[in-house]
Coordinates of N, CA and C in Angstrom, one line a residue:
X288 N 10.3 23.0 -18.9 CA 9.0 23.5 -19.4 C 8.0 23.5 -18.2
X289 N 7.6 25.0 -17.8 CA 6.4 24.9 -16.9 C 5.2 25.2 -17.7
X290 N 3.9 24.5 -17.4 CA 2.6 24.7 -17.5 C 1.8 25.0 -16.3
X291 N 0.5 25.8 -16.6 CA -0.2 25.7 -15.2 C -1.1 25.1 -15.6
X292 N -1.5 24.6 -16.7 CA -2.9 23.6 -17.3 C -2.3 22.4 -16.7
X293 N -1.0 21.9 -16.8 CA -0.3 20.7 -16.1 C -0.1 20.6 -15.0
X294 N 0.2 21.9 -14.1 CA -0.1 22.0 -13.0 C -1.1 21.2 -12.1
X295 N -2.2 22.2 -12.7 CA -2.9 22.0 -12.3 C -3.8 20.6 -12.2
X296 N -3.3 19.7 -13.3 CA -3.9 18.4 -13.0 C -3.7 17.8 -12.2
X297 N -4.9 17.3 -11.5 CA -4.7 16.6 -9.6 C -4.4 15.2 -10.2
X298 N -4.5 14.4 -9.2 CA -3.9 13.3 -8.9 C -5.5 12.6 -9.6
X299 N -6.5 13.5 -9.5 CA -7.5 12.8 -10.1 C -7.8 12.9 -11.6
X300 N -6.7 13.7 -12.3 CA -6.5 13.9 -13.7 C -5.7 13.0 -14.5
X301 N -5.1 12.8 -13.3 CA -3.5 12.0 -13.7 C -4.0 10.6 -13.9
X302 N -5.4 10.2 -12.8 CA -5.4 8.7 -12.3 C -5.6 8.1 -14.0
X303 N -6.7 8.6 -14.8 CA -6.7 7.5 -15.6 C -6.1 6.9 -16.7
X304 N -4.9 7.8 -17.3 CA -3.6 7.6 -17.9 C -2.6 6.5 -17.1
X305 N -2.3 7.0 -15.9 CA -1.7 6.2 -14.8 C -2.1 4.9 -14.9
X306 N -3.1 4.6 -14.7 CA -4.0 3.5 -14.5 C -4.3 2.4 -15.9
X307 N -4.3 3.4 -17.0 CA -4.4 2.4 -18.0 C -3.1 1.7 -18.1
X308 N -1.7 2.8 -17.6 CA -0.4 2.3 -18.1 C 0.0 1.2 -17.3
X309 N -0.2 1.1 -15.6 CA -0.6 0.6 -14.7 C -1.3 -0.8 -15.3
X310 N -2.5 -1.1 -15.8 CA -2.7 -2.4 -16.2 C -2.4 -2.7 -17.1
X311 N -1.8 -2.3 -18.2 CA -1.0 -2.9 -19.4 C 0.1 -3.0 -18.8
X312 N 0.8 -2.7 -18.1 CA 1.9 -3.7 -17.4 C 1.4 -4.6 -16.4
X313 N 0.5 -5.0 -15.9 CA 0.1 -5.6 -14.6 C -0.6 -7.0 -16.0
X314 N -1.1 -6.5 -16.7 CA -1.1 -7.4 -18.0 C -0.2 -8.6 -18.7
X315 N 1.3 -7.6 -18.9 CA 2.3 -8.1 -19.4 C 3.5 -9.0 -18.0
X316 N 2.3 -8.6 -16.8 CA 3.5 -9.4 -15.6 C 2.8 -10.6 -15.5
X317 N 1.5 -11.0 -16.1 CA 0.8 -11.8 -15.8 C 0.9 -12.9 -17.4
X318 N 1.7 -12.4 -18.2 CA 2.2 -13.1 -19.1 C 3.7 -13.6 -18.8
X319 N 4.0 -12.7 -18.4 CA 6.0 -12.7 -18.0 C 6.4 -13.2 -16.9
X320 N 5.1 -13.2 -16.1 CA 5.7 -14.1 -14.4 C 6.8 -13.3 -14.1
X321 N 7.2 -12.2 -14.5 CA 8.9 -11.4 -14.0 C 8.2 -10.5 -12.9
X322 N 9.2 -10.8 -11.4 CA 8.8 -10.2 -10.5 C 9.0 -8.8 -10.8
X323 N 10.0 -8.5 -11.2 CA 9.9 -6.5 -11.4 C 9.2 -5.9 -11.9
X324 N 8.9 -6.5 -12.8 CA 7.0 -6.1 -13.7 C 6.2 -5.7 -12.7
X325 N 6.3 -7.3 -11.9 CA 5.2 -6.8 -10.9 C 5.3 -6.1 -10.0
X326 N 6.3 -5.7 -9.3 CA 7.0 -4.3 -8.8 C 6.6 -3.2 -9.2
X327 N 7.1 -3.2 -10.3 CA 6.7 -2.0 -11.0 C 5.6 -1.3 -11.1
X328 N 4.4 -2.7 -11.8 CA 3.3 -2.6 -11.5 C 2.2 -1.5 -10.2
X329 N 3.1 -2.7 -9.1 CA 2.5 -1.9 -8.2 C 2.9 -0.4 -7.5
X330 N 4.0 -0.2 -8.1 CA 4.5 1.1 -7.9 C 3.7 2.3 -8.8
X331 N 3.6 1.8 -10.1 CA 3.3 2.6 -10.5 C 1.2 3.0 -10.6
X332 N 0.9 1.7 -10.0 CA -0.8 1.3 -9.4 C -1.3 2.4 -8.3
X333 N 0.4 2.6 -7.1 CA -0.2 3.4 -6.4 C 0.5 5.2 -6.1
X334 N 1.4 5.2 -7.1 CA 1.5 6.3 -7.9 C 0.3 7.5 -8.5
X335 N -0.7 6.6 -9.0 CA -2.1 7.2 -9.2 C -2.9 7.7 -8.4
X336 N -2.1 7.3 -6.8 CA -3.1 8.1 -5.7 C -2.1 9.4 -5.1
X337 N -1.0 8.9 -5.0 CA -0.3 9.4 -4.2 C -0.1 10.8 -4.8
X338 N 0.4 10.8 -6.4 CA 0.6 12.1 -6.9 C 0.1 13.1 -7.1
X339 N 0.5 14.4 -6.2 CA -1.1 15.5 -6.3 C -0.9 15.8 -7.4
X340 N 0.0 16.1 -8.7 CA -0.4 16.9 -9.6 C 0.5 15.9 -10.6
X341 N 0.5 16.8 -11.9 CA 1.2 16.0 -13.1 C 2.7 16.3 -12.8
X342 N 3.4 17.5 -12.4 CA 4.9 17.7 -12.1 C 5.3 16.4 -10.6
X343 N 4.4 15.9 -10.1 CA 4.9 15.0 -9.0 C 5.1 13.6 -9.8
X344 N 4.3 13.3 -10.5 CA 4.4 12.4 -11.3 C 6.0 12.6 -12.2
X345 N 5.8 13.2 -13.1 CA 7.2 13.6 -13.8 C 8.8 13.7 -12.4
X346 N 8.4 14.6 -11.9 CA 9.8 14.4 -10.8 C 9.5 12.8 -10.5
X347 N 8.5 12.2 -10.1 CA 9.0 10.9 -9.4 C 9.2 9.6 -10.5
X348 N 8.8 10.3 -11.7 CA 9.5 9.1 -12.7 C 10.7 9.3 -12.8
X349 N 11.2 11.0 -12.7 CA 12.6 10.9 -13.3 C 13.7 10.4 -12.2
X350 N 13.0 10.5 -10.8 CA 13.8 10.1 -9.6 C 14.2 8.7 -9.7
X351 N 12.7 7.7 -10.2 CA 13.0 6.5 -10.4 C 13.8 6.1 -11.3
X352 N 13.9 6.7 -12.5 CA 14.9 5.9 -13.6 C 16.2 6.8 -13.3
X353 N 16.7 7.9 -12.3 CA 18.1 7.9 -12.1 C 18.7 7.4 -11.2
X354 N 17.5 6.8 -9.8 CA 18.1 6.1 -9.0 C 18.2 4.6 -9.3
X355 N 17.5 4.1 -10.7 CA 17.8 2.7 -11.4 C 19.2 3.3 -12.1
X356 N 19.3 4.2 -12.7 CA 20.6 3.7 -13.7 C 21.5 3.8 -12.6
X357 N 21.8 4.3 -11.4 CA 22.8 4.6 -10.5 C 23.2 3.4 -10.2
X358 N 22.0 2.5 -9.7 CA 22.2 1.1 -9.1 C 22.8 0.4 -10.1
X359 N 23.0 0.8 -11.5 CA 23.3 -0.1 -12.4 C 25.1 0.3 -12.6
X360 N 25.8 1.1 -12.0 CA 27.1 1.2 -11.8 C 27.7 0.9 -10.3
X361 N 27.3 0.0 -9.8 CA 27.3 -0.8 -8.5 C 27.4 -1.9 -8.3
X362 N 28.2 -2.1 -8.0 CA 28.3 -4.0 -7.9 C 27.6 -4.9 -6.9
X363 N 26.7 -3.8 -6.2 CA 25.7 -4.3 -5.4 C 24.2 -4.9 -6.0
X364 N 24.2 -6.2 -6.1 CA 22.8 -7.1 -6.6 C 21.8 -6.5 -5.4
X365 N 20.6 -5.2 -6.8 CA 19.3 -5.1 -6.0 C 18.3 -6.0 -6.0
X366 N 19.0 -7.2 -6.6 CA 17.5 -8.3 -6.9 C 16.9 -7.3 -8.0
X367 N 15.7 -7.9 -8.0 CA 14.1 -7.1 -8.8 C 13.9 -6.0 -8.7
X368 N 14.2 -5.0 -7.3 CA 14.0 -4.0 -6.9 C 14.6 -2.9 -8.3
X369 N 15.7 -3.3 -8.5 CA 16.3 -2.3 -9.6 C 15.6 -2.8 -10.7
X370 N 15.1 -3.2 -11.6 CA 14.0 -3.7 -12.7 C 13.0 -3.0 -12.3
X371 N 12.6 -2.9 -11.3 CA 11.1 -2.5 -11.0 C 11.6 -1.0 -10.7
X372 N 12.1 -0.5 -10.4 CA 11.9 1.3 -10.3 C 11.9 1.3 -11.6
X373 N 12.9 0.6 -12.4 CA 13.4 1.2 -13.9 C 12.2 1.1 -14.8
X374 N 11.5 -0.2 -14.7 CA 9.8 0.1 -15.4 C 9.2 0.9 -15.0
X375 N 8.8 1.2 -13.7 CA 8.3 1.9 -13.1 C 8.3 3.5 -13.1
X376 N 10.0 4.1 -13.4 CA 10.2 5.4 -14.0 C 9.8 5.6 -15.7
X377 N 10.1 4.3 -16.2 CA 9.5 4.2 -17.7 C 8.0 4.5 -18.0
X378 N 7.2 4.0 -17.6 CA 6.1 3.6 -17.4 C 4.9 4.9 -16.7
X379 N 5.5 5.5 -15.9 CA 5.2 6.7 -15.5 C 5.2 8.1 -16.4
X380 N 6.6 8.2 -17.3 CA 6.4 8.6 -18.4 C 5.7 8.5 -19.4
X381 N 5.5 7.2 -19.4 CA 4.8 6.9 -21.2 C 3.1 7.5 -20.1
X382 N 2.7 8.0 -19.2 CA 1.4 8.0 -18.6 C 1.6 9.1 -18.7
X383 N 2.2 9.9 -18.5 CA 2.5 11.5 -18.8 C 2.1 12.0 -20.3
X384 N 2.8 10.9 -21.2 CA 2.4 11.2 -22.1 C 1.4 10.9 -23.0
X385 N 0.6 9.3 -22.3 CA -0.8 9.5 -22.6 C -2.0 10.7 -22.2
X386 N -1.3 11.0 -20.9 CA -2.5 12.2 -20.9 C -2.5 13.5 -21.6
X387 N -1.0 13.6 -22.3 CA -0.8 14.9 -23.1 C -2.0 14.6 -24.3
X388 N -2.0 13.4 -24.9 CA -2.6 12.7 -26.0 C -4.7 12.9 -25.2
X389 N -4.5 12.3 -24.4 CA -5.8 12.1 -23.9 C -6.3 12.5 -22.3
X390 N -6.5 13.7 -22.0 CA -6.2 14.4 -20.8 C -7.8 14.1 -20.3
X391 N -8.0 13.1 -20.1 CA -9.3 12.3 -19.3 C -9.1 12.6 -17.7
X392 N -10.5 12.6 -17.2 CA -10.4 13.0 -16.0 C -11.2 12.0 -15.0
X393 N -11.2 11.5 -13.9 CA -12.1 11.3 -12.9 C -12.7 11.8 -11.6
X394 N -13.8 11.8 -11.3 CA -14.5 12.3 -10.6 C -14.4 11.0 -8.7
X395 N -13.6 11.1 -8.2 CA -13.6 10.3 -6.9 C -13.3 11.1 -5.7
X396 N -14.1 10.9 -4.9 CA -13.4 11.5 -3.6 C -12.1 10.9 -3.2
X397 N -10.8 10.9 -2.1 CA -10.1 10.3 -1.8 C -10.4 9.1 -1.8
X398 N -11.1 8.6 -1.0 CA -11.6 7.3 0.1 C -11.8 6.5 -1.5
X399 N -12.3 6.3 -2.7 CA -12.9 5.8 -3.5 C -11.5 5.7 -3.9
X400 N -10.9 7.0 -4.7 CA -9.6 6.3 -5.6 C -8.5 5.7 -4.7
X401 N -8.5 5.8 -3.3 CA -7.8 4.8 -2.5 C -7.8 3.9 -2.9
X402 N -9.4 3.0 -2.4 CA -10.0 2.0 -2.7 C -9.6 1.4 -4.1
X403 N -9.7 2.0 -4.9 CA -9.7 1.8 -6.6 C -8.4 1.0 -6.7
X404 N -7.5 2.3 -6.7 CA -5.6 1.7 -6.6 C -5.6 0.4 -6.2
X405 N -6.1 0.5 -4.5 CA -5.6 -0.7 -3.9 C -6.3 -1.9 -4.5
X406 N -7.3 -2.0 -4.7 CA -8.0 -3.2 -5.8 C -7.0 -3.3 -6.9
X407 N -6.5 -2.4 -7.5 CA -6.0 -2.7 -8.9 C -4.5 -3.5 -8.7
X408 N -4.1 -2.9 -7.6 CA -2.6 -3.6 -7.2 C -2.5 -4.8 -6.6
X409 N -3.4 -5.0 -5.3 CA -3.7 -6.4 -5.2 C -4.3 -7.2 -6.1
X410 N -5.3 -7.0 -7.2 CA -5.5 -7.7 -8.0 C -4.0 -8.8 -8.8
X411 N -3.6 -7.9 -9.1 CA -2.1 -8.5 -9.6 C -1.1 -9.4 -8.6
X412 N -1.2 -8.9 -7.3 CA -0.3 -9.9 -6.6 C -1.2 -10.8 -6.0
X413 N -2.6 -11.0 -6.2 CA -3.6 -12.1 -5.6 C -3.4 -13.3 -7.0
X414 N -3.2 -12.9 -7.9 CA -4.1 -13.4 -9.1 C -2.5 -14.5 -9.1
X415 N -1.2 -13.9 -9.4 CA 0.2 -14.5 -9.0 C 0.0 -15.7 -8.2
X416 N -0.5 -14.8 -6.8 CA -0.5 -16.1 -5.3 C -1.4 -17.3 -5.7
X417 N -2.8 -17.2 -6.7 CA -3.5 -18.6 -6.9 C -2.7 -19.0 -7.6
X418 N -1.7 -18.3 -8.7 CA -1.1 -19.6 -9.7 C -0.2 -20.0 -9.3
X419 N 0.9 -20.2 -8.2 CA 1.8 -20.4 -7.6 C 1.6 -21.1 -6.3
X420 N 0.6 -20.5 -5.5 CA 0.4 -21.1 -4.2 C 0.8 -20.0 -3.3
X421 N 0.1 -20.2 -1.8 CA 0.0 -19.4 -1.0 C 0.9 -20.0 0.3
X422 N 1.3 -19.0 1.0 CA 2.3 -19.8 1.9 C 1.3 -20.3 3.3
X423 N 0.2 -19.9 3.6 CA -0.4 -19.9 4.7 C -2.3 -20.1 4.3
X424 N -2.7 -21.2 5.0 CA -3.8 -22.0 4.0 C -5.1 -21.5 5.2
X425 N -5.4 -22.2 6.0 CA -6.7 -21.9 7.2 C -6.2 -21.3 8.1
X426 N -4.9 -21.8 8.4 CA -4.4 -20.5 9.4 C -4.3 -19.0 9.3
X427 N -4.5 -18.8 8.1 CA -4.6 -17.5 7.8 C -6.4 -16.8 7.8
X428 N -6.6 -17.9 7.4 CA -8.4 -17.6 7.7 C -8.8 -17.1 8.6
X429 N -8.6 -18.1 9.2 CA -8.8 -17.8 10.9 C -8.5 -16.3 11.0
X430 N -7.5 -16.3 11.1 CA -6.9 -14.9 11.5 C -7.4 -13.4 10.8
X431 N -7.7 -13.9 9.5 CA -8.5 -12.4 9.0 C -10.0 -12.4 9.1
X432 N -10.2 -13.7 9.8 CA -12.3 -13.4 10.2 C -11.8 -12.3 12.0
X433 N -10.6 -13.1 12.1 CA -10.6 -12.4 13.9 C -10.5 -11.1 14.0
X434 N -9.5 -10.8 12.9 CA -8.9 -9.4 12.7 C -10.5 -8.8 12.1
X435 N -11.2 -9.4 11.1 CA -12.3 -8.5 11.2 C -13.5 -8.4 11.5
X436 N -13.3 -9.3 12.8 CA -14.0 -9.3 14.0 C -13.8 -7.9 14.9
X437 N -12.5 -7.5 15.1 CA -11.7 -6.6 15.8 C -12.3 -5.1 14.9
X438 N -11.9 -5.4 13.9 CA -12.3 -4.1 13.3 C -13.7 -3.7 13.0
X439 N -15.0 -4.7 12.7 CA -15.9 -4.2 13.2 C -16.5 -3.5 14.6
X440 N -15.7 -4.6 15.5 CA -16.2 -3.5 16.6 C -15.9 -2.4 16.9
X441 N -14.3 -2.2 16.4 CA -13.8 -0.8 16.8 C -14.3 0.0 16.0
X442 N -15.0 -0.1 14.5 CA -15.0 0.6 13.9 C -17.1 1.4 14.1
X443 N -17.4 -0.2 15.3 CA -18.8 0.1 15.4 C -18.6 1.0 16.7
X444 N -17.6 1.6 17.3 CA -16.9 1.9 19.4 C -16.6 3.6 18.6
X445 N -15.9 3.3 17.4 CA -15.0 4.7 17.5 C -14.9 5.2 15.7
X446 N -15.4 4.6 15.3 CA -15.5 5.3 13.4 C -14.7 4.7 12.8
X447 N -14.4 5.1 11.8 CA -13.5 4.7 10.6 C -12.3 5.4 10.4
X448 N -11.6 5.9 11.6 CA -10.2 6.2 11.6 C -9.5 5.1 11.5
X449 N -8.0 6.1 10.4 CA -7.0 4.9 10.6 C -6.5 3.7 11.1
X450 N -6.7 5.1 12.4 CA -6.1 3.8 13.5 C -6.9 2.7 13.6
X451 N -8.4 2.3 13.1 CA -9.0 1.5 13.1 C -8.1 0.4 12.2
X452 N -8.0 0.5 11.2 CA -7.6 -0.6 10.3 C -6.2 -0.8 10.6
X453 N -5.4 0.1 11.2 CA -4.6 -0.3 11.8 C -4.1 -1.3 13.3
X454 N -5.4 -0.6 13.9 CA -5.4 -2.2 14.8 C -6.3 -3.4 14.4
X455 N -6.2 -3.4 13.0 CA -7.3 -5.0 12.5 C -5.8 -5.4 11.8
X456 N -5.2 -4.7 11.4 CA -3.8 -5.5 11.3 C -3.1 -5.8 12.0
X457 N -2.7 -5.4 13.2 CA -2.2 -5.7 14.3 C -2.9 -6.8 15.4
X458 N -4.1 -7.0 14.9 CA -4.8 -8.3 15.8 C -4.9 -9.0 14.6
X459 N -4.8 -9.1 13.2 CA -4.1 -10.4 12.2 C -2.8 -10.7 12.7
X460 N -1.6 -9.7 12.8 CA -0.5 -10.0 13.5 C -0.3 -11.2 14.3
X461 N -1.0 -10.9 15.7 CA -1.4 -11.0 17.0 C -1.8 -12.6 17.2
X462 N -2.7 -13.0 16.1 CA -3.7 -13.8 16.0 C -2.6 -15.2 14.9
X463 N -2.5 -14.5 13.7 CA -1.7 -15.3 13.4 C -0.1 -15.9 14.1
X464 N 0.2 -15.2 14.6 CA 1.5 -15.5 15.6 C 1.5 -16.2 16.9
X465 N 0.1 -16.5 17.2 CA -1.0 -17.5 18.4 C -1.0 -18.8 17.6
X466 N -1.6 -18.4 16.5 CA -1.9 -20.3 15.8 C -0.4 -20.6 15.4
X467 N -0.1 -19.7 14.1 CA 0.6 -20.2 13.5 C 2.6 -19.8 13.3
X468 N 2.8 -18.9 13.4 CA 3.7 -18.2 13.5 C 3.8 -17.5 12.1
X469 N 5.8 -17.2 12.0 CA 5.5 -16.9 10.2 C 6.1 -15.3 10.3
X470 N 6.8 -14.9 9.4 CA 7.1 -13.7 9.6 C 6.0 -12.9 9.0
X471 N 5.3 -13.2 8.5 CA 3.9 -12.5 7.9 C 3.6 -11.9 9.3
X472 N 3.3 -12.1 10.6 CA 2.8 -12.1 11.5 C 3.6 -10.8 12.4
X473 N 4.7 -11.2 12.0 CA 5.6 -9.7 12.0 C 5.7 -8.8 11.6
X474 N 5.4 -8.4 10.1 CA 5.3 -7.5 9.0 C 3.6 -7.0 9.6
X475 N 2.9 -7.8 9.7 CA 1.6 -7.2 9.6 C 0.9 -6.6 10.8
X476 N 2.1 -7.5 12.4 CA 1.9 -6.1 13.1 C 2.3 -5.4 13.5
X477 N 4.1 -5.0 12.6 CA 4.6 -3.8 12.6 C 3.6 -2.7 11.4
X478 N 3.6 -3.2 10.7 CA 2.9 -2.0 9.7 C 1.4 -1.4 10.8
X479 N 0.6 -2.4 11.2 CA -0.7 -2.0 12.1 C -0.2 -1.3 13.3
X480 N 1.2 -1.3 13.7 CA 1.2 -0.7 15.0 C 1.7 0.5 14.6
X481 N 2.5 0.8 13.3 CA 2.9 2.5 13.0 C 1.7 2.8 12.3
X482 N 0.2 2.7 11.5 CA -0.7 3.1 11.2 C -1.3 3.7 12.5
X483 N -1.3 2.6 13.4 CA -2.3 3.2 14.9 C -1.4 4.1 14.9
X484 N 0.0 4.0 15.7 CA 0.9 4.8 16.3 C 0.5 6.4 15.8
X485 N 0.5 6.4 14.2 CA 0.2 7.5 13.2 C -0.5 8.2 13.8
X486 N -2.1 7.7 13.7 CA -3.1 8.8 14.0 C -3.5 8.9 15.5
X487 N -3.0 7.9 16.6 CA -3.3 8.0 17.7 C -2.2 9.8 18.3
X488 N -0.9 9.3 17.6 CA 0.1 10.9 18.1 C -1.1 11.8 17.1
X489 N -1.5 11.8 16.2 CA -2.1 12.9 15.0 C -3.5 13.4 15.8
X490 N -3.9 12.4 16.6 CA -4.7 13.1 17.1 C -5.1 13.2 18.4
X491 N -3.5 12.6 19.3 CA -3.5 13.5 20.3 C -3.1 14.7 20.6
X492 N -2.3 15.0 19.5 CA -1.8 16.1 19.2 C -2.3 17.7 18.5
X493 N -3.1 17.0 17.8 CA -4.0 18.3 16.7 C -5.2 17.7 16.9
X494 N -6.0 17.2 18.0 CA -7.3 16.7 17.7 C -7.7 15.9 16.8
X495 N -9.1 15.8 16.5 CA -9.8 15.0 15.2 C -10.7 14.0 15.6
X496 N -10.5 13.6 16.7 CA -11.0 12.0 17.7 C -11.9 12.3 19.2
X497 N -12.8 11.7 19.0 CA -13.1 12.0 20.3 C -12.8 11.6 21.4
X498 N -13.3 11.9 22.7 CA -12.6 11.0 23.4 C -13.0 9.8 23.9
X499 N -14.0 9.3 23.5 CA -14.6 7.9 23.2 C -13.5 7.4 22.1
X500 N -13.7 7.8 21.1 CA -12.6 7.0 20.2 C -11.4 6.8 20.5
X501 N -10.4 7.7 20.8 CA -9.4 7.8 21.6 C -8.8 7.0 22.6
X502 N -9.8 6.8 23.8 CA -10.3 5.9 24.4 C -9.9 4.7 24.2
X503 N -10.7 4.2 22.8 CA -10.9 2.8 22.3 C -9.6 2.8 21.8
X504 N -8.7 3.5 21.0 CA -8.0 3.0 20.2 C -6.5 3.0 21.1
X505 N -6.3 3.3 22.2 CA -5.3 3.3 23.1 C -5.5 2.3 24.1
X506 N -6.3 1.7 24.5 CA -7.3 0.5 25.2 C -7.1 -0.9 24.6
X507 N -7.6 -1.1 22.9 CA -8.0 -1.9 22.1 C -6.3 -1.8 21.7
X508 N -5.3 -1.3 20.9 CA -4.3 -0.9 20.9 C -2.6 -1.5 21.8
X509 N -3.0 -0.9 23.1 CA -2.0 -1.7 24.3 C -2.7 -2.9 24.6
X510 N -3.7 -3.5 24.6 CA -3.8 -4.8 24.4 C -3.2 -5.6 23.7
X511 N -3.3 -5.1 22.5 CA -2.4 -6.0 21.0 C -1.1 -5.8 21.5
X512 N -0.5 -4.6 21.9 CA 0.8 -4.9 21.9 C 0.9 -5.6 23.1
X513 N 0.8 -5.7 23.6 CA 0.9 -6.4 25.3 C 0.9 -7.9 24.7
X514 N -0.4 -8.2 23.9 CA -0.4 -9.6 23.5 C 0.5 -9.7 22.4
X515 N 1.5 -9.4 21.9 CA 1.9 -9.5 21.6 C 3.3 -10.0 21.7
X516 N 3.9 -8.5 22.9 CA 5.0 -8.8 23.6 C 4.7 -10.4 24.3
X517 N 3.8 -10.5 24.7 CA 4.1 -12.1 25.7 C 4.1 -12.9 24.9
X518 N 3.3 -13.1 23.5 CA 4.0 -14.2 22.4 C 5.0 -14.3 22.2
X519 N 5.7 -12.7 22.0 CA 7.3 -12.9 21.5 C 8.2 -13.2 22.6
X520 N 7.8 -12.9 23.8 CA 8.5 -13.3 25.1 C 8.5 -15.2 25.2
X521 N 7.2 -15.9 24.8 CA 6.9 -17.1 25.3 C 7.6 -18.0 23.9
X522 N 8.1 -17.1 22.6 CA 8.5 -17.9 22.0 C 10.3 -18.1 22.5

């Protein structure tokens, strides 16, 4: 079945169906403690930004529940990972078909329903971490006043490009692997150095940056990595 009324619904048609289905499971993980819930959860939390229309949504539910049942004739243990696509392609569905029922819309520019999702998803894996415990106490503090120390300035040197927040995770990286170590410290300044990496080629490439910004973020940027390499070298 094609539609172009379905079609045509953006990602900002789709978000509030998504999003209700989205916290009635983020709901039920917060009764169930079951990590795939909360997988799921957050798959399908940031599903609401990513999908431009209603058929991206549909293909990527249906991709998720065939690449869950596939995993399920494998004798390979995916942990939670296979639970959580399998809600996750579920769950995406039953949002397809709350909007057939209630085709509600919202009004956000990108930058806001970013913001939105990502609130809604970390809400659920923050709310988990107080009832459980956190693995990293003042040392982590430290490290996200420094990191956004880092990112104000760059963001007061060169704007609110990517690559900005990509090097405030890359100096949490940086900072926390100085005090404390931790593979957290790893994760966060591999992800910060392919965000920079991202828009630094994007816009040496196709423009977009000036060259003050530019500047800053290849400057500010080989620093972190440099401080970086000598931590991993001195460990």
């Amino acid at each position: 079945m094609y539609s172009a009324a379905l079609s045509s619904a953006s990602y900002q048609g789709m978000m509030v169906s998504v999003l209700a289905v989205a916290i009635a499971l983020g709901a039920y993980f917060l009764l169930s403690h079951r990590a795939d819930i909360l997988g799921a959860t957050v798959l399908v939390t940031l599903t609401a930004f990513i999908a431009k229309d209603y058929y991206h949504i549909v293909y990527a539910a249906g991709a998720l529940l065939g690449v869950a049942l596939l995993m399920q004739l494998t004798d390979f243990d995916e942990g939670t990972f296979r639970g959580a696509i399998f809600y996750a392609g579920l769950s995406l569905f039953a949002a397809t078909i709350l909007y057939y029922i209630a085709p509600e819309t919202v009004k956000l520019n990108m930058d806001m329903s970013f913001i939105l999702v990502l609130v809604i998803a970390a809400f659920f894996v923050l709310v988990e971490g107080l009832r459980t415990g956190f693995d990293y106490d003042s040392e982590a503090l430290f490290a996200v006043i420094g990191a956004l120390v880092v990112v104000f300035l760059v963001f007061h040197v060169a704007g609110g490009h990517h690559a900005t927040w990509g090097i405030g995770l890359m100096a949490f990286g940086v900072l926390l692997k100085a005090i404390s170590g931790g593979f957290i410290s790893v994760t966060s300044f591999a992800a910060g150095f392919m965000i920079w990496l991202d828009d630094v080629t994007g816009h040496a490439l196709h423009g977009g940056a000036g060259e003050q910004s530019m500047t800053t973020f290849l400057v500010v940027g080989g620093i972190l990595i440099l401080a970086y390499i000598y931590l991993q070298w001195r460990d």
